[in-house]
Amino acid sequence: MELLNIECLGKRLRLEGSMAGWQQLYWDNQLVSQKSASVDNQAFNIHEFELSRPASMQTSSTDDVITEASRNIIKVRLEADVQWQPFLINYVVLVDKDTIAEGQRNTKDIEQQVPEVAPVKKQQFSMVGLASLGFKLLKSAKVVKAMLAAASVAAYSWLFSIEFALALIACLVIHEYGHIKAMKHFGMKTKGIYLIPFMGGLAVSDERINTRWQNVVISIMGPTFGLIMSIGCMIAYWVTGNIFFAGLASFNALLNLFNLLPILPLDGGHILKSITFSMNSMVGLIACMAGAAIGVFISYSLGLALLGFLLLIGSLEIVFEWKTRHQSHLLPLDRYGQIFSTIWYFLTVGILIGIIWYFAGSGDDMLAMPLEILKS
């Protein structure tokens, strides 16, 4: 990831690095110094390189050739002290032993930066990826949004009633608006919400995230907004006694609960991956897997077979990818962020399951359907 990007001698001086310990220094997009990953993984590194002095600034002398050559060389030195959790980098740039720049950067700086070189994304074939590509090509036209919304209403009306289809669309819009709200919180430009028939919705932004905290917040705000809607519908049911609100609360809770499953590209997959990959020790991974095992055990004990099975699959996926965590460009969560994100995630999951369980006990077959799906 990009740690530093400042001006040096009229060009950009850029420092790239990772938690694994490797660092690469670029001046005018040319690699001038690098440090390999090591077991020691030292936070403090010194990068040094030399530049030829411009012809207009070169001097000639009757001294020997070696002395004259050294006089026409500019020596640049970058001292970088990097702390990853919580992130903080202190830096000093010296030119011929004179300090020309110094300062520090923290997590907020990383969140707001636009890296000069975008990270290379691994290309994987998936229907979701193809759909996303298609919408990126069309997202500039507002008419596309209207067409997709109409197609979604028609599709869900075919499966349910027109009233329930409109209610389901409202659930999807509120869920995706949660993502949009989080993106705007981080200053990201958004392109709006696209409804995809039989697949849900998609909140679109051209900008990319720089930290795992951004990834967690953007991912979990969709289900959080969905949870707020379910609670609102439940209150409306208590006040009016209209079973329509009960059904909306229960099915909306099921929709958002599935989005929190720890499987990519679902929201839950992004959240738990960010938490797990921020743990820079085997102890952290073991603790995470112990928590997943407890979750699987509780799910099967409560008869939630589908939830337990998907939780198991998602946990195994995280384990297989854990060794690659240092290759990510995303700034990891600090310890506070890991704990807060974990509590936020499991609290949201627990309340959504509680809403589904509550309405399943009402004796109504329709309201019992979400719980039966989880038990399947």
PDB file of C-alpha atoms in Angstrom, residues 126-335:
ATOM      1  CA  SER A 126     -18.199 -14.910 -11.217  1.00  0.00           C
ATOM      2  CA  MET A 127     -21.720 -13.983 -12.208  1.00  0.00           C
ATOM      3  CA  VAL A 128     -21.619 -11.141  -9.698  1.00  0.00           C
ATOM      4  CA  GLY A 129     -18.435  -9.833 -11.308  1.00  0.00           C
ATOM      5  CA  LEU A 130     -19.957  -9.977 -14.783  1.00  0.00           C
ATOM      6  CA  ALA A 131     -23.081  -8.219 -13.567  1.00  0.00           C
ATOM      7  CA  SER A 132     -20.972  -5.530 -11.889  1.00  0.00           C
ATOM      8  CA  LEU A 133     -19.003  -4.996 -15.100  1.00  0.00           C
ATOM      9  CA  GLY A 134     -22.190  -4.670 -17.088  1.00  0.00           C
ATOM     10  CA  PHE A 135     -23.592  -2.076 -14.715  1.00  0.00           C
ATOM     11  CA  LYS A 136     -20.347  -0.112 -14.756  1.00  0.00           C
ATOM     12  CA  LEU A 137     -20.738   0.246 -18.501  1.00  0.00           C
ATOM     13  CA  LEU A 138     -24.288   1.499 -18.147  1.00  0.00           C
ATOM     14  CA  LYS A 139     -24.325   3.304 -14.821  1.00  0.00           C
ATOM     15  CA  SER A 140     -24.086   6.793 -16.309  1.00  0.00           C
ATOM     16  CA  ALA A 141     -27.601   6.578 -17.736  1.00  0.00           C
ATOM     17  CA  LYS A 142     -30.383   7.309 -15.258  1.00  0.00           C
ATOM     18  CA  VAL A 143     -32.843   5.436 -17.439  1.00  0.00           C
ATOM     19  CA  VAL A 144     -30.983   2.217 -16.652  1.00  0.00           C
ATOM     20  CA  LYS A 145     -31.780   2.622 -12.965  1.00  0.00           C
ATOM     21  CA  ALA A 146     -35.463   3.059 -13.735  1.00  0.00           C
ATOM     22  CA  MET A 147     -35.467   0.031 -16.053  1.00  0.00           C
ATOM     23  CA  LEU A 148     -33.764  -2.156 -13.478  1.00  0.00           C
ATOM     24  CA  ALA A 149     -36.115  -0.981 -10.735  1.00  0.00           C
ATOM     25  CA  ALA A 150     -39.132  -1.759 -12.925  1.00  0.00           C
ATOM     26  CA  ALA A 151     -37.716  -5.186 -13.812  1.00  0.00           C
ATOM     27  CA  SER A 152     -37.149  -5.909 -10.123  1.00  0.00           C
ATOM     28  CA  VAL A 153     -40.705  -4.947  -9.212  1.00  0.00           C
ATOM     29  CA  ALA A 154     -42.045  -7.144 -12.029  1.00  0.00           C
ATOM     30  CA  ALA A 155     -39.844 -10.082 -11.012  1.00  0.00           C
ATOM     31  CA  TYR A 156     -40.791  -9.969  -7.333  1.00  0.00           C
ATOM     32  CA  SER A 157     -44.466  -9.350  -8.171  1.00  0.00           C
ATOM     33  CA  TRP A 158     -44.375 -12.579 -10.167  1.00  0.00           C
ATOM     34  CA  LEU A 159     -43.182 -14.447  -7.077  1.00  0.00           C
ATOM     35  CA  PHE A 160     -45.227 -12.509  -4.500  1.00  0.00           C
ATOM     36  CA  SER A 161     -47.926  -9.849  -4.534  1.00  0.00           C
ATOM     37  CA  ILE A 162     -47.344  -6.362  -5.911  1.00  0.00           C
ATOM     38  CA  GLU A 163     -47.596  -4.953  -2.387  1.00  0.00           C
ATOM     39  CA  PHE A 164     -44.957  -7.299  -1.014  1.00  0.00           C
ATOM     40  CA  ALA A 165     -42.754  -6.717  -4.089  1.00  0.00           C
ATOM     41  CA  LEU A 166     -42.794  -2.955  -3.468  1.00  0.00           C
ATOM     42  CA  ALA A 167     -42.048  -3.552   0.202  1.00  0.00           C
ATOM     43  CA  LEU A 168     -39.117  -5.809  -0.710  1.00  0.00           C
ATOM     44  CA  ILE A 169     -37.766  -3.148  -3.065  1.00  0.00           C
ATOM     45  CA  ALA A 170     -37.965  -0.673  -0.185  1.00  0.00           C
ATOM     46  CA  CYS A 171     -35.934  -3.089   1.965  1.00  0.00           C
ATOM     47  CA  LEU A 172     -33.267  -3.377  -0.718  1.00  0.00           C
ATOM     48  CA  VAL A 173     -33.101   0.389  -1.250  1.00  0.00           C
ATOM     49  CA  ILE A 174     -32.722   1.082   2.479  1.00  0.00           C
ATOM     50  CA  HIS A 175     -30.035  -1.611   2.753  1.00  0.00           C
ATOM     51  CA  GLU A 176     -28.061  -0.158  -0.149  1.00  0.00           C
ATOM     52  CA  TYR A 177     -28.588   3.381   1.129  1.00  0.00           C
ATOM     53  CA  GLY A 178     -26.732   2.299   4.258  1.00  0.00           C
ATOM     54  CA  HIS A 179     -23.718   1.510   2.062  1.00  0.00           C
ATOM     55  CA  ILE A 180     -24.083   4.829   0.225  1.00  0.00           C
ATOM     56  CA  LYS A 181     -24.282   6.744   3.509  1.00  0.00           C
ATOM     57  CA  ALA A 182     -21.060   5.105   4.726  1.00  0.00           C
ATOM     58  CA  MET A 183     -19.271   5.868   1.451  1.00  0.00           C
ATOM     59  CA  LYS A 184     -20.246   9.532   1.708  1.00  0.00           C
ATOM     60  CA  HIS A 185     -19.054   9.570   5.325  1.00  0.00           C
ATOM     61  CA  PHE A 186     -15.570   8.740   4.046  1.00  0.00           C
ATOM     62  CA  GLY A 187     -15.797  11.393   1.321  1.00  0.00           C
ATOM     63  CA  MET A 188     -16.244   8.913  -1.521  1.00  0.00           C
ATOM     64  CA  LYS A 189     -18.203   9.887  -4.625  1.00  0.00           C
ATOM     65  CA  THR A 190     -21.141   7.566  -5.308  1.00  0.00           C
ATOM     66  CA  LYS A 191     -23.028   6.710  -8.482  1.00  0.00           C
ATOM     67  CA  GLY A 192     -26.247   5.602  -6.799  1.00  0.00           C
ATOM     68  CA  ILE A 193     -28.155   2.371  -6.240  1.00  0.00           C
ATOM     69  CA  TYR A 194     -28.914  -0.274  -8.862  1.00  0.00           C
ATOM     70  CA  LEU A 195     -31.591  -2.901  -8.275  1.00  0.00           C
ATOM     71  CA  ILE A 196     -30.810  -6.277  -9.828  1.00  0.00           C
ATOM     72  CA  PRO A 197     -33.745  -8.665 -10.372  1.00  0.00           C
ATOM     73  CA  PHE A 198     -33.447 -11.827  -8.225  1.00  0.00           C
ATOM     74  CA  MET A 199     -29.987 -10.705  -7.015  1.00  0.00           C
ATOM     75  CA  GLY A 200     -30.756  -7.748  -4.736  1.00  0.00           C
ATOM     76  CA  GLY A 201     -29.107  -4.367  -5.087  1.00  0.00           C
ATOM     77  CA  LEU A 202     -25.764  -2.732  -5.718  1.00  0.00           C
ATOM     78  CA  ALA A 203     -24.348   0.513  -4.311  1.00  0.00           C
ATOM     79  CA  VAL A 204     -21.870   1.882  -6.850  1.00  0.00           C
ATOM     80  CA  SER A 205     -18.823   4.089  -6.360  1.00  0.00           C
ATOM     81  CA  ASP A 206     -15.882   4.785  -8.672  1.00  0.00           C
ATOM     82  CA  GLU A 207     -13.524   5.328  -5.757  1.00  0.00           C
ATOM     83  CA  ARG A 208     -11.784   2.580  -3.848  1.00  0.00           C
ATOM     84  CA  ILE A 209     -11.252   2.029  -0.155  1.00  0.00           C
ATOM     85  CA  ASN A 210      -7.813   2.361   1.474  1.00  0.00           C
ATOM     86  CA  THR A 211      -8.339   0.844   4.932  1.00  0.00           C
ATOM     87  CA  ARG A 212     -10.034  -2.196   6.427  1.00  0.00           C
ATOM     88  CA  TRP A 213     -11.978   0.120   8.732  1.00  0.00           C
ATOM     89  CA  GLN A 214     -13.582   1.705   5.668  1.00  0.00           C
ATOM     90  CA  ASN A 215     -14.313  -1.789   4.350  1.00  0.00           C
ATOM     91  CA  VAL A 216     -15.979  -2.820   7.617  1.00  0.00           C
ATOM     92  CA  VAL A 217     -18.094   0.311   7.995  1.00  0.00           C
ATOM     93  CA  ILE A 218     -19.240   0.418   4.360  1.00  0.00           C
ATOM     94  CA  SER A 219     -20.095  -3.293   4.438  1.00  0.00           C
ATOM     95  CA  ILE A 220     -21.931  -3.389   7.760  1.00  0.00           C
ATOM     96  CA  MET A 221     -23.907  -0.173   7.356  1.00  0.00           C
ATOM     97  CA  GLY A 222     -26.193  -1.867   4.801  1.00  0.00           C
ATOM     98  CA  PRO A 223     -27.342  -4.595   7.241  1.00  0.00           C
ATOM     99  CA  THR A 224     -27.443  -2.013  10.051  1.00  0.00           C
ATOM    100  CA  PHE A 225     -29.880   0.156   8.095  1.00  0.00           C
ATOM    101  CA  GLY A 226     -31.814  -3.022   7.298  1.00  0.00           C
ATOM    102  CA  LEU A 227     -31.931  -3.875  11.003  1.00  0.00           C
ATOM    103  CA  ILE A 228     -33.285  -0.412  11.808  1.00  0.00           C
ATOM    104  CA  MET A 229     -36.010  -0.933   9.220  1.00  0.00           C
ATOM    105  CA  SER A 230     -36.965  -4.327  10.691  1.00  0.00           C
ATOM    106  CA  ILE A 231     -37.179  -2.810  14.171  1.00  0.00           C
ATOM    107  CA  GLY A 232     -39.342   0.008  12.777  1.00  0.00           C
ATOM    108  CA  CYS A 233     -41.668  -2.500  11.083  1.00  0.00           C
ATOM    109  CA  MET A 234     -41.877  -4.533  14.299  1.00  0.00           C
ATOM    110  CA  ILE A 235     -42.926  -1.427  16.230  1.00  0.00           C
ATOM    111  CA  ALA A 236     -45.486  -0.641  13.515  1.00  0.00           C
ATOM    112  CA  TYR A 237     -46.858  -4.197  13.934  1.00  0.00           C
ATOM    113  CA  TRP A 238     -47.198  -3.747  17.688  1.00  0.00           C
ATOM    114  CA  VAL A 239     -49.006  -0.444  17.203  1.00  0.00           C
ATOM    115  CA  THR A 240     -51.332  -1.419  14.339  1.00  0.00           C
ATOM    116  CA  GLY A 241     -51.576  -5.199  14.650  1.00  0.00           C
ATOM    117  CA  ASN A 242     -51.231  -5.411  10.853  1.00  0.00           C
ATOM    118  CA  ILE A 243     -49.518  -8.691   9.969  1.00  0.00           C
ATOM    119  CA  PHE A 244     -48.061  -7.094   6.834  1.00  0.00           C
ATOM    120  CA  PHE A 245     -45.560  -5.204   8.994  1.00  0.00           C
ATOM    121  CA  ALA A 246     -44.693  -8.407  10.830  1.00  0.00           C
ATOM    122  CA  GLY A 247     -43.968 -10.196   7.560  1.00  0.00           C
ATOM    123  CA  LEU A 248     -41.898  -7.284   6.305  1.00  0.00           C
ATOM    124  CA  ALA A 249     -39.874  -7.154   9.524  1.00  0.00           C
ATOM    125  CA  SER A 250     -39.182 -10.897   9.464  1.00  0.00           C
ATOM    126  CA  PHE A 251     -38.313 -11.274   5.774  1.00  0.00           C
ATOM    127  CA  ASN A 252     -36.229  -8.093   5.807  1.00  0.00           C
ATOM    128  CA  ALA A 253     -34.310  -9.509   8.798  1.00  0.00           C
ATOM    129  CA  LEU A 254     -33.706 -12.714   6.828  1.00  0.00           C
ATOM    130  CA  LEU A 255     -32.481 -10.730   3.810  1.00  0.00           C
ATOM    131  CA  ASN A 256     -29.968  -8.774   5.878  1.00  0.00           C
ATOM    132  CA  LEU A 257     -28.912 -11.850   7.852  1.00  0.00           C
ATOM    133  CA  PHE A 258     -27.929 -13.608   4.627  1.00  0.00           C
ATOM    134  CA  ASN A 259     -25.924 -10.539   3.650  1.00  0.00           C
ATOM    135  CA  LEU A 260     -23.945 -10.976   6.874  1.00  0.00           C
ATOM    136  CA  LEU A 261     -22.906 -14.556   6.127  1.00  0.00           C
ATOM    137  CA  PRO A 262     -19.071 -14.779   6.094  1.00  0.00           C
ATOM    138  CA  ILE A 263     -18.879 -15.561   2.391  1.00  0.00           C
ATOM    139  CA  LEU A 264     -17.524 -13.275  -0.307  1.00  0.00           C
ATOM    140  CA  PRO A 265     -18.824 -11.197  -1.996  1.00  0.00           C
ATOM    141  CA  LEU A 266     -21.499 -10.803   0.723  1.00  0.00           C
ATOM    142  CA  ASP A 267     -21.143  -8.040   3.308  1.00  0.00           C
ATOM    143  CA  GLY A 268     -20.318 -10.525   6.055  1.00  0.00           C
ATOM    144  CA  GLY A 269     -17.424 -11.914   4.042  1.00  0.00           C
ATOM    145  CA  HIS A 270     -15.855  -8.464   3.729  1.00  0.00           C
ATOM    146  CA  ILE A 271     -16.395  -7.719   7.436  1.00  0.00           C
ATOM    147  CA  LEU A 272     -14.941 -10.918   8.888  1.00  0.00           C
ATOM    148  CA  LYS A 273     -12.118 -10.959   6.348  1.00  0.00           C
ATOM    149  CA  SER A 274     -11.123  -7.435   7.380  1.00  0.00           C
ATOM    150  CA  ILE A 275     -11.209  -8.370  11.065  1.00  0.00           C
ATOM    151  CA  THR A 276      -9.301 -11.629  10.640  1.00  0.00           C
ATOM    152  CA  PHE A 277      -6.685 -10.313   8.221  1.00  0.00           C
ATOM    153  CA  SER A 278      -5.905  -7.452  10.614  1.00  0.00           C
ATOM    154  CA  MET A 279      -4.772  -9.921  13.276  1.00  0.00           C
ATOM    155  CA  ASN A 280      -1.029 -10.053  12.820  1.00  0.00           C
ATOM    156  CA  SER A 281      -0.415 -13.255  14.786  1.00  0.00           C
ATOM    157  CA  MET A 282      -1.400 -16.919  14.787  1.00  0.00           C
ATOM    158  CA  VAL A 283      -3.055 -16.378  18.162  1.00  0.00           C
ATOM    159  CA  GLY A 284      -5.502 -13.974  16.508  1.00  0.00           C
ATOM    160  CA  LEU A 285      -6.395 -16.506  13.823  1.00  0.00           C
ATOM    161  CA  ILE A 286      -6.881 -19.255  16.412  1.00  0.00           C
ATOM    162  CA  ALA A 287      -9.159 -16.981  18.438  1.00  0.00           C
ATOM    163  CA  CYS A 288     -11.162 -16.154  15.316  1.00  0.00           C
ATOM    164  CA  MET A 289     -11.566 -19.813  14.392  1.00  0.00           C
ATOM    165  CA  ALA A 290     -12.548 -20.679  17.954  1.00  0.00           C
ATOM    166  CA  GLY A 291     -15.274 -18.043  17.715  1.00  0.00           C
ATOM    167  CA  ALA A 292     -16.417 -19.453  14.377  1.00  0.00           C
ATOM    168  CA  ALA A 293     -16.518 -22.980  15.854  1.00  0.00           C
ATOM    169  CA  ILE A 294     -18.664 -21.725  18.720  1.00  0.00           C
ATOM    170  CA  GLY A 295     -20.958 -20.025  16.201  1.00  0.00           C
ATOM    171  CA  VAL A 296     -21.306 -23.233  14.175  1.00  0.00           C
ATOM    172  CA  PHE A 297     -22.029 -25.235  17.344  1.00  0.00           C
ATOM    173  CA  ILE A 298     -24.685 -22.779  18.508  1.00  0.00           C
ATOM    174  CA  SER A 299     -26.265 -22.720  15.032  1.00  0.00           C
ATOM    175  CA  TYR A 300     -26.613 -26.507  14.892  1.00  0.00           C
ATOM    176  CA  SER A 301     -27.758 -26.649  18.523  1.00  0.00           C
ATOM    177  CA  LEU A 302     -30.591 -24.248  17.685  1.00  0.00           C
ATOM    178  CA  GLY A 303     -31.439 -26.238  14.581  1.00  0.00           C
ATOM    179  CA  LEU A 304     -30.173 -23.525  12.200  1.00  0.00           C
ATOM    180  CA  ALA A 305     -28.460 -26.006   9.896  1.00  0.00           C
ATOM    181  CA  LEU A 306     -28.132 -23.708   6.871  1.00  0.00           C
ATOM    182  CA  LEU A 307     -26.669 -20.876   8.937  1.00  0.00           C
ATOM    183  CA  GLY A 308     -24.158 -23.217  10.591  1.00  0.00           C
ATOM    184  CA  PHE A 309     -23.105 -24.782   7.280  1.00  0.00           C
ATOM    185  CA  LEU A 310     -22.515 -21.430   5.567  1.00  0.00           C
ATOM    186  CA  LEU A 311     -20.655 -20.130   8.626  1.00  0.00           C
ATOM    187  CA  LEU A 312     -18.358 -23.166   8.413  1.00  0.00           C
ATOM    188  CA  ILE A 313     -17.697 -22.681   4.690  1.00  0.00           C
ATOM    189  CA  GLY A 314     -17.006 -18.980   5.157  1.00  0.00           C
ATOM    190  CA  SER A 315     -14.603 -19.630   8.029  1.00  0.00           C
ATOM    191  CA  LEU A 316     -12.616 -22.145   5.984  1.00  0.00           C
ATOM    192  CA  GLU A 317     -12.360 -19.629   3.147  1.00  0.00           C
ATOM    193  CA  ILE A 318     -10.849 -17.083   5.531  1.00  0.00           C
ATOM    194  CA  VAL A 319      -8.337 -19.643   6.850  1.00  0.00           C
ATOM    195  CA  PHE A 320      -7.148 -20.533   3.336  1.00  0.00           C
ATOM    196  CA  GLU A 321      -6.602 -16.866   2.433  1.00  0.00           C
ATOM    197  CA  TRP A 322      -5.132 -15.746   5.772  1.00  0.00           C
ATOM    198  CA  LYS A 323      -1.508 -16.167   4.692  1.00  0.00           C
ATOM    199  CA  THR A 324      -2.013 -13.666   1.866  1.00  0.00           C
ATOM    200  CA  ARG A 325      -3.187 -10.876   4.210  1.00  0.00           C
ATOM    201  CA  HIS A 326       0.143  -8.991   3.972  1.00  0.00           C
ATOM    202  CA  GLN A 327      -0.269  -8.635   0.204  1.00  0.00           C
ATOM    203  CA  SER A 328      -3.336  -6.438   0.576  1.00  0.00           C
ATOM    204  CA  HIS A 329      -3.151  -2.665   0.011  1.00  0.00           C
ATOM    205  CA  LEU A 330      -5.676  -2.102   2.811  1.00  0.00           C
ATOM    206  CA  LEU A 331      -4.459  -0.608   6.078  1.00  0.00           C
ATOM    207  CA  PRO A 332      -5.314  -3.130   8.854  1.00  0.00           C
ATOM    208  CA  LEU A 333      -7.603  -2.505  11.796  1.00  0.00           C
ATOM    209  CA  ASP A 334      -5.969  -1.698  15.103  1.00  0.00           C
ATOM    210  CA  ARG A 335      -6.890  -3.726  18.208  1.00  0.00           C
TER     211      ARG A 335
END
